[in-house]
Amino acid sequence: MRDSAAAPAVIESDLQIAGDILSVPHLLQPAREHPATVAEFAGLARSIAADRASWEHLVRYDATTRWYHRLRSVAPSLGSPTGYEVWLLSWVPGQGSGFHDHGPSSGVWTVLEGELTERNTRGTLTLGAGAQRVFAPGYAHEVVNDTLEGAVSLHVYFPGLQAMPMHNCHPAHPEAVRV
């Protein structure tokens, strides 16, 4: 007979302990010229998202390959000790990132238009325009446009994206994930 008691939840990150700061609007920080905290990088992403004139004309959709455009690259300095990059990505219906992580970079990604699905070892989350997600170094996930309409997202990586290792497994099989 199997023990019916559930195993205790494993705490793996500060986000699990403190909760998602993006779900508590009064804790979100306004954008700064040189962001230094996760909340400030989330604020930067929100301010860029709100300035449609700065990115909307750049968006392209390509059914044969992933389309992306680097909007900003800030080298490490006294004002921005880690440096950061801001990327604009488009997603045609059915297009996905593949299961990957972002190496030593943390990040914030925001859905600008449409709807995207994020899959990771914990499950699946559907995100609409305006939704944001944060992640720490080594966080593995897959992002897919599961709809019949195009989508656009904004990604802020700090420090700037140095690696994007692909994983040869599917998040439905977490035992195969090595992060």
PDB file of C-alpha atoms in Angstrom:
ATOM      1  CA  MET A   1       0.000   0.000   0.000  1.00  0.00           C
ATOM      2  CA  ARG A   2       1.337   3.427  -0.966  1.00  0.00           C
ATOM      3  CA  ASP A   3       1.648   6.223   1.542  1.00  0.00           C
ATOM      4  CA  SER A   4      -1.100   8.717   0.716  1.00  0.00           C
ATOM      5  CA  ALA A   5       0.603  11.627   2.462  1.00  0.00           C
ATOM      6  CA  ALA A   6       1.879  14.212   0.031  1.00  0.00           C
ATOM      7  CA  ALA A   7       5.592  14.924   0.020  1.00  0.00           C
ATOM      8  CA  PRO A   8       6.513  18.384   1.342  1.00  0.00           C
ATOM      9  CA  ALA A   9       6.967  21.054  -1.323  1.00  0.00           C
ATOM     10  CA  VAL A  10      10.573  21.713  -2.255  1.00  0.00           C
ATOM     11  CA  ILE A  11      11.510  25.391  -2.012  1.00  0.00           C
ATOM     12  CA  GLU A  12      13.908  26.143  -4.853  1.00  0.00           C
ATOM     13  CA  SER A  13      14.014  29.929  -5.152  1.00  0.00           C
ATOM     14  CA  ASP A  14      13.453  33.251  -3.446  1.00  0.00           C
ATOM     15  CA  LEU A  15      10.476  33.726  -5.756  1.00  0.00           C
ATOM     16  CA  GLN A  16       8.768  30.651  -4.274  1.00  0.00           C
ATOM     17  CA  ILE A  17       9.433  31.922  -0.752  1.00  0.00           C
ATOM     18  CA  ALA A  18       8.405  35.556  -1.284  1.00  0.00           C
ATOM     19  CA  GLY A  19       5.838  35.075  -4.027  1.00  0.00           C
ATOM     20  CA  ASP A  20       5.654  36.728  -7.423  1.00  0.00           C
ATOM     21  CA  ILE A  21       6.321  40.468  -7.029  1.00  0.00           C
ATOM     22  CA  LEU A  22       4.652  41.061 -10.376  1.00  0.00           C
ATOM     23  CA  SER A  23       1.323  40.005  -8.857  1.00  0.00           C
ATOM     24  CA  VAL A  24       1.523  42.758  -6.227  1.00  0.00           C
ATOM     25  CA  PRO A  25       1.323  46.020  -8.239  1.00  0.00           C
ATOM     26  CA  HIS A  26       2.159  48.362  -5.356  1.00  0.00           C
ATOM     27  CA  LEU A  27       5.577  46.674  -5.004  1.00  0.00           C
ATOM     28  CA  LEU A  28       6.547  47.303  -8.626  1.00  0.00           C
ATOM     29  CA  GLN A  29       9.207  49.931  -9.148  1.00  0.00           C
ATOM     30  CA  PRO A  30       9.074  52.706 -11.751  1.00  0.00           C
ATOM     31  CA  ALA A  31      11.590  52.474 -14.583  1.00  0.00           C
ATOM     32  CA  ARG A  32      15.068  53.820 -13.837  1.00  0.00           C
ATOM     33  CA  GLU A  33      17.732  54.857 -16.280  1.00  0.00           C
ATOM     34  CA  HIS A  34      20.042  52.185 -14.835  1.00  0.00           C
ATOM     35  CA  PRO A  35      17.966  49.393 -13.271  1.00  0.00           C
ATOM     36  CA  ALA A  36      19.639  47.296 -10.601  1.00  0.00           C
ATOM     37  CA  THR A  37      16.908  45.093  -9.090  1.00  0.00           C
ATOM     38  CA  VAL A  38      14.461  42.591 -10.584  1.00  0.00           C
ATOM     39  CA  ALA A  39      11.603  44.993  -9.810  1.00  0.00           C
ATOM     40  CA  GLU A  40      13.410  47.826 -11.616  1.00  0.00           C
ATOM     41  CA  PHE A  41      14.063  45.629 -14.659  1.00  0.00           C
ATOM     42  CA  ALA A  42      10.350  44.713 -14.654  1.00  0.00           C
ATOM     43  CA  GLY A  43       9.624  48.458 -14.561  1.00  0.00           C
ATOM     44  CA  LEU A  44      11.952  49.016 -17.517  1.00  0.00           C
ATOM     45  CA  ALA A  45      10.127  46.319 -19.491  1.00  0.00           C
ATOM     46  CA  ARG A  46       6.745  47.880 -18.646  1.00  0.00           C
ATOM     47  CA  SER A  47       7.911  51.352 -19.721  1.00  0.00           C
ATOM     48  CA  ILE A  48       9.218  50.049 -23.056  1.00  0.00           C
ATOM     49  CA  ALA A  49       6.010  48.052 -23.554  1.00  0.00           C
ATOM     50  CA  ALA A  50       3.949  51.196 -22.972  1.00  0.00           C
ATOM     51  CA  ASP A  51       5.973  53.121 -25.594  1.00  0.00           C
ATOM     52  CA  ARG A  52       4.549  51.298 -28.630  1.00  0.00           C
ATOM     53  CA  ALA A  53       6.021  53.901 -31.010  1.00  0.00           C
ATOM     54  CA  SER A  54       9.530  52.730 -30.022  1.00  0.00           C
ATOM     55  CA  TRP A  55       9.026  49.110 -31.081  1.00  0.00           C
ATOM     56  CA  GLU A  56       5.815  48.533 -33.061  1.00  0.00           C
ATOM     57  CA  HIS A  57       7.264  49.591 -36.434  1.00  0.00           C
ATOM     58  CA  LEU A  58      10.171  47.135 -36.013  1.00  0.00           C
ATOM     59  CA  VAL A  59       8.086  43.958 -35.661  1.00  0.00           C
ATOM     60  CA  ARG A  60       8.330  41.403 -38.459  1.00  0.00           C
ATOM     61  CA  TYR A  61       6.711  37.983 -38.699  1.00  0.00           C
ATOM     62  CA  ASP A  62       8.635  35.177 -40.368  1.00  0.00           C
ATOM     63  CA  ALA A  63       7.145  31.696 -40.713  1.00  0.00           C
ATOM     64  CA  THR A  64      10.485  30.170 -41.782  1.00  0.00           C
ATOM     65  CA  THR A  65      12.684  31.299 -38.888  1.00  0.00           C
ATOM     66  CA  ARG A  66      12.464  32.977 -35.486  1.00  0.00           C
ATOM     67  CA  TRP A  67      12.490  36.783 -35.751  1.00  0.00           C
ATOM     68  CA  TYR A  68      14.103  38.918 -33.063  1.00  0.00           C
ATOM     69  CA  HIS A  69      15.597  42.393 -32.779  1.00  0.00           C
ATOM     70  CA  ARG A  70      17.883  43.779 -30.069  1.00  0.00           C
ATOM     71  CA  LEU A  71      16.360  47.085 -28.936  1.00  0.00           C
ATOM     72  CA  ARG A  72      19.003  48.012 -26.401  1.00  0.00           C
ATOM     73  CA  SER A  73      22.367  46.826 -25.135  1.00  0.00           C
ATOM     74  CA  VAL A  74      23.875  48.480 -22.051  1.00  0.00           C
ATOM     75  CA  ALA A  75      27.387  47.473 -21.050  1.00  0.00           C
ATOM     76  CA  PRO A  76      28.254  47.076 -17.365  1.00  0.00           C
ATOM     77  CA  SER A  77      29.156  50.392 -15.722  1.00  0.00           C
ATOM     78  CA  LEU A  78      28.920  52.159 -12.373  1.00  0.00           C
ATOM     79  CA  GLY A  79      25.276  52.999 -13.111  1.00  0.00           C
ATOM     80  CA  SER A  80      24.441  49.491 -14.348  1.00  0.00           C
ATOM     81  CA  PRO A  81      26.856  47.023 -12.724  1.00  0.00           C
ATOM     82  CA  THR A  82      25.569  43.964 -14.585  1.00  0.00           C
ATOM     83  CA  GLY A  83      24.638  45.587 -17.882  1.00  0.00           C
ATOM     84  CA  TYR A  84      21.559  44.381 -19.720  1.00  0.00           C
ATOM     85  CA  GLU A  85      19.960  43.747 -23.110  1.00  0.00           C
ATOM     86  CA  VAL A  86      16.416  44.274 -24.350  1.00  0.00           C
ATOM     87  CA  TRP A  87      15.098  42.047 -27.158  1.00  0.00           C
ATOM     88  CA  LEU A  88      11.900  42.191 -29.196  1.00  0.00           C
ATOM     89  CA  LEU A  89      10.596  38.825 -30.491  1.00  0.00           C
ATOM     90  CA  SER A  90       7.694  37.908 -32.760  1.00  0.00           C
ATOM     91  CA  TRP A  91       5.879  34.583 -32.782  1.00  0.00           C
ATOM     92  CA  VAL A  92       3.806  33.256 -35.682  1.00  0.00           C
ATOM     93  CA  PRO A  93       1.139  30.643 -34.847  1.00  0.00           C
ATOM     94  CA  GLY A  94       2.773  27.386 -33.763  1.00  0.00           C
ATOM     95  CA  GLN A  95       6.251  28.888 -33.397  1.00  0.00           C
ATOM     96  CA  GLY A  96       8.186  28.131 -30.222  1.00  0.00           C
ATOM     97  CA  SER A  97      11.532  28.653 -28.576  1.00  0.00           C
ATOM     98  CA  GLY A  98      12.342  25.041 -27.781  1.00  0.00           C
ATOM     99  CA  PHE A  99      13.139  24.036 -24.212  1.00  0.00           C
ATOM    100  CA  HIS A 100      16.071  26.215 -23.046  1.00  0.00           C
ATOM    101  CA  ASP A 101      17.594  28.277 -20.254  1.00  0.00           C
ATOM    102  CA  HIS A 102      19.447  31.607 -20.319  1.00  0.00           C
ATOM    103  CA  GLY A 103      22.781  30.586 -18.819  1.00  0.00           C
ATOM    104  CA  PRO A 104      23.969  33.065 -16.174  1.00  0.00           C
ATOM    105  CA  SER A 105      21.366  35.714 -17.058  1.00  0.00           C
ATOM    106  CA  SER A 106      18.249  36.607 -15.108  1.00  0.00           C
ATOM    107  CA  GLY A 107      15.375  38.123 -16.994  1.00  0.00           C
ATOM    108  CA  VAL A 108      11.941  39.607 -17.350  1.00  0.00           C
ATOM    109  CA  TRP A 109       9.730  38.863 -20.328  1.00  0.00           C
ATOM    110  CA  THR A 110       6.523  40.647 -21.191  1.00  0.00           C
ATOM    111  CA  VAL A 111       3.816  39.739 -23.699  1.00  0.00           C
ATOM    112  CA  LEU A 112       3.205  42.837 -25.832  1.00  0.00           C
ATOM    113  CA  GLU A 113       0.598  41.494 -28.247  1.00  0.00           C
ATOM    114  CA  GLY A 114      -1.309  38.234 -28.546  1.00  0.00           C
ATOM    115  CA  GLU A 115      -0.974  35.260 -26.235  1.00  0.00           C
ATOM    116  CA  LEU A 116       1.968  32.991 -25.418  1.00  0.00           C
ATOM    117  CA  THR A 117       2.222  29.723 -23.519  1.00  0.00           C
ATOM    118  CA  GLU A 118       5.115  29.030 -21.162  1.00  0.00           C
ATOM    119  CA  ARG A 119       5.926  25.423 -20.314  1.00  0.00           C
ATOM    120  CA  ASN A 120       8.363  24.330 -17.627  1.00  0.00           C
ATOM    121  CA  THR A 121       8.814  21.377 -15.293  1.00  0.00           C
ATOM    122  CA  ARG A 122       6.061  22.713 -13.013  1.00  0.00           C
ATOM    123  CA  GLY A 123       3.375  22.994 -15.676  1.00  0.00           C
ATOM    124  CA  THR A 124       1.920  25.311 -18.288  1.00  0.00           C
ATOM    125  CA  LEU A 125       0.933  28.969 -18.061  1.00  0.00           C
ATOM    126  CA  THR A 126      -0.902  30.984 -20.713  1.00  0.00           C
ATOM    127  CA  LEU A 127      -0.003  34.683 -20.788  1.00  0.00           C
ATOM    128  CA  GLY A 128      -1.891  37.481 -22.528  1.00  0.00           C
ATOM    129  CA  ALA A 129      -0.820  40.995 -23.489  1.00  0.00           C
ATOM    130  CA  GLY A 130       0.609  42.860 -20.496  1.00  0.00           C
ATOM    131  CA  ALA A 131       1.560  39.731 -18.544  1.00  0.00           C
ATOM    132  CA  GLN A 132       5.131  39.536 -17.240  1.00  0.00           C
ATOM    133  CA  ARG A 133       7.328  36.693 -15.993  1.00  0.00           C
ATOM    134  CA  VAL A 134      10.668  36.839 -14.199  1.00  0.00           C
ATOM    135  CA  PHE A 135      13.338  34.152 -14.082  1.00  0.00           C
ATOM    136  CA  ALA A 136      16.676  33.472 -12.439  1.00  0.00           C
ATOM    137  CA  PRO A 137      19.857  32.071 -13.999  1.00  0.00           C
ATOM    138  CA  GLY A 138      19.426  28.472 -15.121  1.00  0.00           C
ATOM    139  CA  TYR A 139      15.602  28.602 -15.218  1.00  0.00           C
ATOM    140  CA  ALA A 140      14.553  26.241 -18.020  1.00  0.00           C
ATOM    141  CA  HIS A 141      11.361  26.736 -20.019  1.00  0.00           C
ATOM    142  CA  GLU A 142       9.775  26.731 -23.446  1.00  0.00           C
ATOM    143  CA  VAL A 143       7.665  29.550 -24.898  1.00  0.00           C
ATOM    144  CA  VAL A 144       5.175  28.758 -27.682  1.00  0.00           C
ATOM    145  CA  ASN A 145       2.492  30.591 -29.614  1.00  0.00           C
ATOM    146  CA  ASP A 146      -0.346  28.064 -29.362  1.00  0.00           C
ATOM    147  CA  THR A 147      -2.904  30.422 -30.935  1.00  0.00           C
ATOM    148  CA  LEU A 148      -3.929  31.182 -34.522  1.00  0.00           C
ATOM    149  CA  GLU A 149      -2.785  34.830 -34.253  1.00  0.00           C
ATOM    150  CA  GLY A 150       0.693  36.360 -34.163  1.00  0.00           C
ATOM    151  CA  ALA A 151       2.248  37.447 -30.865  1.00  0.00           C
ATOM    152  CA  VAL A 152       5.031  39.812 -29.787  1.00  0.00           C
ATOM    153  CA  SER A 153       7.107  39.737 -26.611  1.00  0.00           C
ATOM    154  CA  LEU A 154       9.814  41.848 -24.979  1.00  0.00           C
ATOM    155  CA  HIS A 155      12.721  40.220 -23.112  1.00  0.00           C
ATOM    156  CA  VAL A 156      15.155  41.953 -20.748  1.00  0.00           C
ATOM    157  CA  TYR A 157      18.258  39.947 -19.791  1.00  0.00           C
ATOM    158  CA  PHE A 158      20.656  40.983 -17.026  1.00  0.00           C
ATOM    159  CA  PRO A 159      23.499  40.613 -17.499  1.00  0.00           C
ATOM    160  CA  GLY A 160      23.130  40.632 -21.262  1.00  0.00           C
ATOM    161  CA  LEU A 161      22.354  37.267 -22.830  1.00  0.00           C
ATOM    162  CA  GLN A 162      25.593  35.257 -22.987  1.00  0.00           C
ATOM    163  CA  ALA A 163      24.167  31.796 -23.617  1.00  0.00           C
ATOM    164  CA  MET A 164      20.886  30.069 -24.361  1.00  0.00           C
ATOM    165  CA  PRO A 165      21.535  26.359 -23.889  1.00  0.00           C
ATOM    166  CA  MET A 166      18.923  24.177 -25.533  1.00  0.00           C
ATOM    167  CA  HIS A 167      17.663  21.111 -23.685  1.00  0.00           C
ATOM    168  CA  ASN A 168      16.937  17.871 -25.550  1.00  0.00           C
ATOM    169  CA  CYS A 169      13.822  17.056 -23.592  1.00  0.00           C
ATOM    170  CA  HIS A 170      10.276  18.189 -23.124  1.00  0.00           C
ATOM    171  CA  PRO A 171       9.034  19.835 -19.898  1.00  0.00           C
ATOM    172  CA  ALA A 172       6.421  17.097 -19.584  1.00  0.00           C
ATOM    173  CA  HIS A 173       9.325  14.796 -18.683  1.00  0.00           C
ATOM    174  CA  PRO A 174      11.070  16.655 -15.823  1.00  0.00           C
ATOM    175  CA  GLU A 175      13.291  13.710 -14.994  1.00  0.00           C
ATOM    176  CA  ALA A 176      15.165  14.406 -18.228  1.00  0.00           C
ATOM    177  CA  VAL A 177      15.896  18.056 -17.319  1.00  0.00           C
ATOM    178  CA  ARG A 178      19.441  18.832 -16.272  1.00  0.00           C
ATOM    179  CA  VAL A 179      19.809  22.473 -15.293  1.00  0.00           C
TER     180      VAL A 179
END
